[in-house]
XYZ file of C-alpha atoms in Angstrom:
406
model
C 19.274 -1.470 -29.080
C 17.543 -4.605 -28.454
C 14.488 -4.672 -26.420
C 14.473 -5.355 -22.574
C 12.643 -8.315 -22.459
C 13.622 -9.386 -18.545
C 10.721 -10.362 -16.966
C 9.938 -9.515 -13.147
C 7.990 -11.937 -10.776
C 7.376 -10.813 -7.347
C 9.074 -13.700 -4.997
C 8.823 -12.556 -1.301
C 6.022 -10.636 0.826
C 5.943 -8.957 4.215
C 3.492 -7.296 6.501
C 3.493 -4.809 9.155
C -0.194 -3.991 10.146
C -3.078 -3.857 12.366
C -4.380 -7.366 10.595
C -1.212 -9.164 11.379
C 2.362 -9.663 11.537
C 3.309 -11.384 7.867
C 1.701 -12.080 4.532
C -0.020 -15.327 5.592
C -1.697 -13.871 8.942
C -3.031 -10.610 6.886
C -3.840 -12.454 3.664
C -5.892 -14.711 6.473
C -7.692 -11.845 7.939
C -8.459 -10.099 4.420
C -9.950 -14.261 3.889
C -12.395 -13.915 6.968
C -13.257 -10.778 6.729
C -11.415 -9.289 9.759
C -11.329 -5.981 11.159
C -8.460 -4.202 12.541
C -9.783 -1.450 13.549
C -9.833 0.311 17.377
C -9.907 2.512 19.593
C -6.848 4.806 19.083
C -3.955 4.233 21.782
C -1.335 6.666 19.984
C -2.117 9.554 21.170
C -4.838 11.305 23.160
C -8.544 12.006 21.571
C -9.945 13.920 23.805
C -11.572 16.733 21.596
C -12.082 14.360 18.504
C -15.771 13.025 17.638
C -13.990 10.164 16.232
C -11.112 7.851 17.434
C -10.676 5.084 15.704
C -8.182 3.664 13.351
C -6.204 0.649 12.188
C -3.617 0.464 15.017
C -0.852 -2.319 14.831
C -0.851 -3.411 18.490
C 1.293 -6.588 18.360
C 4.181 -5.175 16.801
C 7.326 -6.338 19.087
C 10.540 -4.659 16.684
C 12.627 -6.331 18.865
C 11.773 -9.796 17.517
C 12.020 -8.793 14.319
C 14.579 -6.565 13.709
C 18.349 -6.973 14.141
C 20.374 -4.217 13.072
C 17.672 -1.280 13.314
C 17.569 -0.696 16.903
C 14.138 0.738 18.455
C 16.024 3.886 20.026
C 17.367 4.952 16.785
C 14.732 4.879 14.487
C 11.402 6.215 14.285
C 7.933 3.731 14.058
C 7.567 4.358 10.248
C 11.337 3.095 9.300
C 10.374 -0.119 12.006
C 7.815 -0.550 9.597
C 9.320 -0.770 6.643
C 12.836 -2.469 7.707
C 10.591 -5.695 9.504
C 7.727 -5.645 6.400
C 11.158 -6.381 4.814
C 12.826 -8.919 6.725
C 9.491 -10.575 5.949
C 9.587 -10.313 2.543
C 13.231 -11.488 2.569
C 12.933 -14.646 4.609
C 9.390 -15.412 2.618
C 11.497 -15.448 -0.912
C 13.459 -18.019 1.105
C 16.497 -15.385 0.954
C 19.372 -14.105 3.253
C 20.667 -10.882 4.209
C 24.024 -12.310 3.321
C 22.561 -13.418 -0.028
C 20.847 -9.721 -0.910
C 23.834 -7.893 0.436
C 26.122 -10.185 -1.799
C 24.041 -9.093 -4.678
C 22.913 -5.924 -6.422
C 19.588 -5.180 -3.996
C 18.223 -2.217 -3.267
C 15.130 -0.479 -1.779
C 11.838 1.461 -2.579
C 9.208 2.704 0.252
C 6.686 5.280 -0.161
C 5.099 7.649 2.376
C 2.636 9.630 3.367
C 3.873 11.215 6.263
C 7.355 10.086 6.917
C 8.207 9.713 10.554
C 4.839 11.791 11.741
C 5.236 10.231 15.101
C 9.125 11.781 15.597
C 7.420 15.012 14.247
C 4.645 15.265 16.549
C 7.039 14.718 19.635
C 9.121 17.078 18.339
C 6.359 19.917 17.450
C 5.173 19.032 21.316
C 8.924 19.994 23.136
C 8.889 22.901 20.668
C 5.800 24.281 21.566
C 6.168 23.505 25.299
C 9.976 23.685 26.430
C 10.934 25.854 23.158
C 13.689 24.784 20.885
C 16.127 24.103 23.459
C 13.829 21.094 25.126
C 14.164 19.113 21.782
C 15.620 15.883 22.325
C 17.933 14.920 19.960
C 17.444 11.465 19.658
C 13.998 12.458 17.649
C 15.714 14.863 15.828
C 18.206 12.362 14.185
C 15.051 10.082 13.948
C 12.365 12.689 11.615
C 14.321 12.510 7.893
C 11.547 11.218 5.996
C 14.534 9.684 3.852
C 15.526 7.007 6.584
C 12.702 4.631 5.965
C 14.243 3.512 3.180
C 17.820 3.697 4.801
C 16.100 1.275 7.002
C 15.466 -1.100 5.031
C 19.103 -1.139 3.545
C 20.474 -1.142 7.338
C 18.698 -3.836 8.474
C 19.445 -6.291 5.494
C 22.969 -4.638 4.981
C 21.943 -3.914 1.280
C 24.585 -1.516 -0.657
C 21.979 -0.391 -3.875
C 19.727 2.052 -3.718
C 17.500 3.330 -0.631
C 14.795 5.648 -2.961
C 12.131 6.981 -0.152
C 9.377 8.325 -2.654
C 6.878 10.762 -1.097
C 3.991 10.500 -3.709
C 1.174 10.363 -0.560
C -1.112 7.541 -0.618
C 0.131 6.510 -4.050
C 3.148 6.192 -2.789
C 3.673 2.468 -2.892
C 2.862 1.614 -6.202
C 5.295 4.669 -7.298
C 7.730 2.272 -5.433
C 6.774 -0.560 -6.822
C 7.159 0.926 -10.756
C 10.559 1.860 -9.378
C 11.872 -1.099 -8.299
C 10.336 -2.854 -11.345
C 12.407 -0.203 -13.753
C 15.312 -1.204 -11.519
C 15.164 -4.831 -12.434
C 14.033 -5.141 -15.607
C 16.775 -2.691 -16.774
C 18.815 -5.054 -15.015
C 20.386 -2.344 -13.075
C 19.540 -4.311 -9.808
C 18.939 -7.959 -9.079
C 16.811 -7.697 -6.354
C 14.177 -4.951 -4.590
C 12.498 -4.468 -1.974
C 9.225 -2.595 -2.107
C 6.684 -1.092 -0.821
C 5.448 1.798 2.054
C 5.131 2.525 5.733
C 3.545 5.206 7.606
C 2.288 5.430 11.211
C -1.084 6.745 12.905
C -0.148 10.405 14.459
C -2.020 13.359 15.859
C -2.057 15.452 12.251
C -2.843 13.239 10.063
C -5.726 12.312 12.267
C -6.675 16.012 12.814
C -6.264 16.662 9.615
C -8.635 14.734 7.451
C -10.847 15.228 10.607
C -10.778 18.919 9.662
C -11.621 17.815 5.848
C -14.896 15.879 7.151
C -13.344 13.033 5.991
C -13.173 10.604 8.676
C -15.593 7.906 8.858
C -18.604 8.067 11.454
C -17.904 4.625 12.533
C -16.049 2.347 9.810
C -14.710 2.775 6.519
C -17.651 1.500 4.239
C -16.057 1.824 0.508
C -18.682 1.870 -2.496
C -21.689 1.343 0.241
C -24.482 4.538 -0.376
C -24.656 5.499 3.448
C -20.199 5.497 3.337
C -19.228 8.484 5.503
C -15.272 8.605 5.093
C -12.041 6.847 6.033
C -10.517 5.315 9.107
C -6.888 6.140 9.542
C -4.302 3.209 9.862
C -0.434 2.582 9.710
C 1.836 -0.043 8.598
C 4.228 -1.651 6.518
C 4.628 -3.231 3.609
C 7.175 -4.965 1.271
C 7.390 -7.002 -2.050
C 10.566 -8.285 -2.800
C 11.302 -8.422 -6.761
C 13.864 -10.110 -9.087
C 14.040 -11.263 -12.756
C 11.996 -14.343 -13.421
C 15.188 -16.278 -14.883
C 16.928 -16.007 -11.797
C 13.779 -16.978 -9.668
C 13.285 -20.480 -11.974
C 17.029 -20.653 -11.300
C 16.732 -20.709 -7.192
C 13.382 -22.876 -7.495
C 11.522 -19.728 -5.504
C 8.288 -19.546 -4.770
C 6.395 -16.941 -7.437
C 3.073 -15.403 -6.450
C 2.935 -13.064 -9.501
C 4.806 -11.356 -12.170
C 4.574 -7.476 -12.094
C 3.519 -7.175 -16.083
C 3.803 -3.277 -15.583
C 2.054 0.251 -14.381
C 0.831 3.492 -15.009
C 1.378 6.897 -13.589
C -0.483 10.233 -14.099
C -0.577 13.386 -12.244
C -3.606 15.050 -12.948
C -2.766 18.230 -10.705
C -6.248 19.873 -10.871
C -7.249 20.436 -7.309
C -5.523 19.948 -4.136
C -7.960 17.022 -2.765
C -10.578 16.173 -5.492
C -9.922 12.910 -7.633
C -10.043 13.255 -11.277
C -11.674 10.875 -13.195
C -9.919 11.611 -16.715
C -7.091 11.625 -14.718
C -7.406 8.213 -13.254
C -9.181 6.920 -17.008
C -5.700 7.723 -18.920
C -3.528 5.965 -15.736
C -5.644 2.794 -16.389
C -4.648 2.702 -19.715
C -0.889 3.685 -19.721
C -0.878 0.975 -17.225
C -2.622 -1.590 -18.996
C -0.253 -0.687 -22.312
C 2.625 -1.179 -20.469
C 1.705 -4.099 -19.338
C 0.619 -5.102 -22.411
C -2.893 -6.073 -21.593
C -6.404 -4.995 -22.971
C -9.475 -4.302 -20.559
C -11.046 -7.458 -21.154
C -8.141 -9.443 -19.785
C -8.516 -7.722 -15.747
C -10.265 -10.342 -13.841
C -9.759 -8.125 -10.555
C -9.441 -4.656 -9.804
C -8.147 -3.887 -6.109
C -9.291 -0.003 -5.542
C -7.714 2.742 -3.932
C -11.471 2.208 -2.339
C -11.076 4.828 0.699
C -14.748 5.456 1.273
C -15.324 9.009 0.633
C -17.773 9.569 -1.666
C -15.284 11.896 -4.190
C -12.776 9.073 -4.332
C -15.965 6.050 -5.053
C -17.558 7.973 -6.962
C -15.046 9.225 -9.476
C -12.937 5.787 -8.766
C -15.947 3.964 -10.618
C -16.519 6.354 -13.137
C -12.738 6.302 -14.362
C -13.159 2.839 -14.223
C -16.252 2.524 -16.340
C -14.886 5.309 -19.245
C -12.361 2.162 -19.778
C -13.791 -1.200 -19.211
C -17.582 -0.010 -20.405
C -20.265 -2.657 -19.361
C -17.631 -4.653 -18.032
C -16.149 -3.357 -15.031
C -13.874 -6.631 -13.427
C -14.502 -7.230 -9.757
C -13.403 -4.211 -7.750
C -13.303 -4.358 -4.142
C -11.642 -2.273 -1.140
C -9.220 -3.815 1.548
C -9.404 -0.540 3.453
C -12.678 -1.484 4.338
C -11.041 -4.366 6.852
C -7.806 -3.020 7.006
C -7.995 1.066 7.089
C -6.373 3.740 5.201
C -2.344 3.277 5.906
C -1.717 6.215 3.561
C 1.805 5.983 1.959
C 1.333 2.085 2.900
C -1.993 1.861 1.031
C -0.835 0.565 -2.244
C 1.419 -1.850 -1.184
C -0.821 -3.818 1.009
C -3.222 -3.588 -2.018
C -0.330 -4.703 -4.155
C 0.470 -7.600 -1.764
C -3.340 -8.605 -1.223
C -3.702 -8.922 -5.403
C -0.699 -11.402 -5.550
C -2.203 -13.901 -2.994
C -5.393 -12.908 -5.103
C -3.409 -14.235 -8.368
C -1.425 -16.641 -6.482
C -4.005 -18.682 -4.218
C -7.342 -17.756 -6.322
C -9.891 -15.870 -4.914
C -11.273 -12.064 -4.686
C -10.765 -10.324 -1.534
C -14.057 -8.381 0.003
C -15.391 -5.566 0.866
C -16.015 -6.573 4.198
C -18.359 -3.465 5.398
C -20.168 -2.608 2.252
C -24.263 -2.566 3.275
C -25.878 -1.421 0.176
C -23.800 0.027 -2.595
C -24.505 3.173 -4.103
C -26.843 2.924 -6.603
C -24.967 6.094 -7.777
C -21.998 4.075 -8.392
C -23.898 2.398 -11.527
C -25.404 -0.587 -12.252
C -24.177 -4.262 -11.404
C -21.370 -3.372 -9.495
C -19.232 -6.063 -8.254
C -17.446 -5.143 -5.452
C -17.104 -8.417 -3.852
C -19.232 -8.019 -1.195
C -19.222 -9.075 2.667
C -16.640 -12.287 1.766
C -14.273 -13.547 -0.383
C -15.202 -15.092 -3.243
C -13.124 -17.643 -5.301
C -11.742 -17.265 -8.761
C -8.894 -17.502 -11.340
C -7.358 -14.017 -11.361
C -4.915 -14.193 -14.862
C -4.506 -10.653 -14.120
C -4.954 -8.232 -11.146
C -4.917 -4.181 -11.394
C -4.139 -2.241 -8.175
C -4.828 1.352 -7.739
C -3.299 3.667 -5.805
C -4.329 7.933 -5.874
C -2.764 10.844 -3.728
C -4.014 14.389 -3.323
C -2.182 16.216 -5.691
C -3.375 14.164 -7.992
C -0.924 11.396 -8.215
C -1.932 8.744 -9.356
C 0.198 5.527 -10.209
C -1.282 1.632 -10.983
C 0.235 -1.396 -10.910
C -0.649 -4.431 -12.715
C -0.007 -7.998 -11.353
C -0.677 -11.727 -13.354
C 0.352 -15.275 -13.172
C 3.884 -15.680 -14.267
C 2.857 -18.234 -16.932
């Protein structure tokens, strides 16, 4: 059997988050260094030292969405069905057109509906089974953020909801790239969505992992993450058929890597992460030298820095690319994480520059010596090739690598 040899160019980006409504607005913000981080509205923090994460306040579904009604569907499939829509009117596409063709969908999660679920835990605990309302009921399957997507556009492939934590999205972005380069779709949409919810929160509050005032990747006083939500969405299709429709191309996916290391419940592993940085660079068919960017699963704790760096150092040796951390500006959106890195590293290949790591003081002189991690502000340069990480507790770790479609 002859050798696949269809190549896949991502064609269409969308945003859901606390930096903006749509790829140009958050690329923007990532460009000036914004923060989207605030005081916590969705639920109440009284009891919690700290209450702060990455929020999106201006999100109005009903100006975005037209077939997933509000009353139906939970905050996390919202998410994902208008990151989307985005992504799908960016490619300079229709519903009509994807629908007509072989399209499907990919979203990773953390969480899954978390918002539905902490309702629902609320009634339980307070009115007993009998006060639940059924509307959130129909609303928790963690399966219907993907079903989302495919309502909203009226797609007819796939709808693959992939639970993989804050990996997720890159696990759905390997998917949907498998998906059209076997040529068994024409078109994807992928990517992740989660929302901010009481557990999650309390959670990695009970872990002493939240941040004592802002996420501060690779910096030597960092004290944790900030919790965020979001979503995200890439839309892919073969490179022929992009040249074909004279589409815009930010960057051809060129391949990933996926590991599961399954060592310890929380705690990165750094041979782990080492041996997913190469599978995905042979896949994509790339050698260290040719990274010119490395966008990190960066969450500010000092496990996931620390070992981050030191994975990254057993490959590249004395030359570790530019590696900086969006969560820094934008938060940690868990199963969303990856994809906004993902969608950050095509503008990065596409429009030329290195995004920042906007809060970083002083880096760890732990971290090594003459580490880059684009500090304070973007910087510009040619990035050939980008390579995004994305790591889940548990272990999973997945990476996807982005270039010019030359």
């Amino acid at each position: 059997m002859a050798e696949n040899t269809t190549r896949v160019v991502v064609t269409g980006l969308g945003a859901v988050s606390s930096l903006g409504i749509g790829a140009a607005a958050f690329t923007d913000a990532i460009k000036s260094a914004s923060s989207g981080i605030s005081p916590i509205q969705a639920f109440d923090t009284d009891g919690f030292e700290h209450t702060l994460a990455g929020e999106v306040r201006d999100f109005r579904p009903e100006l975005l969405l037209e077939r997933v009604a509000t009353e139906r569907w939970g905050r996390s499939a919202q998410f994902a069905a208008a990151a989307s829509r985005l992504a799908m009117e960016d490619a300079g596409l229709t519903a009509e057109q994807l629908s007509a063709a072989r399209t499907g969908s990919s979203m990773g999660t953390t969480n899954g509906e978390s918002q539905a679920f902490q309702q629902l835990t609320e009634q339980w605990l307070g009115e007993g089974l009998a006060g639940l309302d059924p509307s959130l009921v129909g609303q928790a399957a963690t399966n219907r953020i993907a079903t989302a997507v495919n309502t909203e556009l009226g797609l007819t492939g796939e709808a693959q909801t992939i639970g993989t934590a804050c990996s997720a999205s890159n696990y759905a972005i390997g998917y949907g790239y498998d998906m059209v380069r076997s040529g068994a779709a024409d078109y994807m949409l992928c990517g992740g969505a989660d929302a901010v919810n009481r557990a999650t929160h309390a959670g990695f509050h009970r872990l002493g992992a939240i941040a004592d005032d802002m996420c501060r990747p690779f910096d030597e006083h960092r004290s944790g993450i900030v919790t965020a939500e979001g979503g995200v969405a890439l839309l892919l299709e073969p490179l022929e058929r992009a040249l074909e429709r004279g589409a815009r191309i930010y960057a051809e996916v060129l391949g990933y890597g996926i590991t599961c290391d399954a060592k310890h419940p929380t705690q990165p592993d750094r041979d782990g992460i080492a041996e997913c940085i190469r599978r995905a660079h042979r896949n994509a068919g790339v050698q260290p030298e040719d990274v010119d960017y490395v966008c990190a699963h960066g969450t500010g704790t000092r496990a996931n820095d620390t070992t981050e760096v030191a994975a990254a150092r057993d490959v590249f040796g004395d030359r570790v690319p530019p590696i900086s951390s969006i969560k820094s500006m934008l938060g940690h959106t868990m199963g969303a994480a990856s994809g906004f890195g993902a969608l950050i590293s095509c503008m990065a290949v596409y429009e030329g520059f290195l995004p920042p790591t906007a809060t970083v003081r002083d880096v760890d002189p732990e971290l090594g010596p003459d580490l880059d991690c684009v500090p304070h502000v973007p910087r510009p340069a040619r990035v050939r090739v980008a390579q995004n990480h994305g790591f889940a507790f548990g272990g999973n770790n997945a990476i996807v690598m982005l270039g010019e479609a030359a």
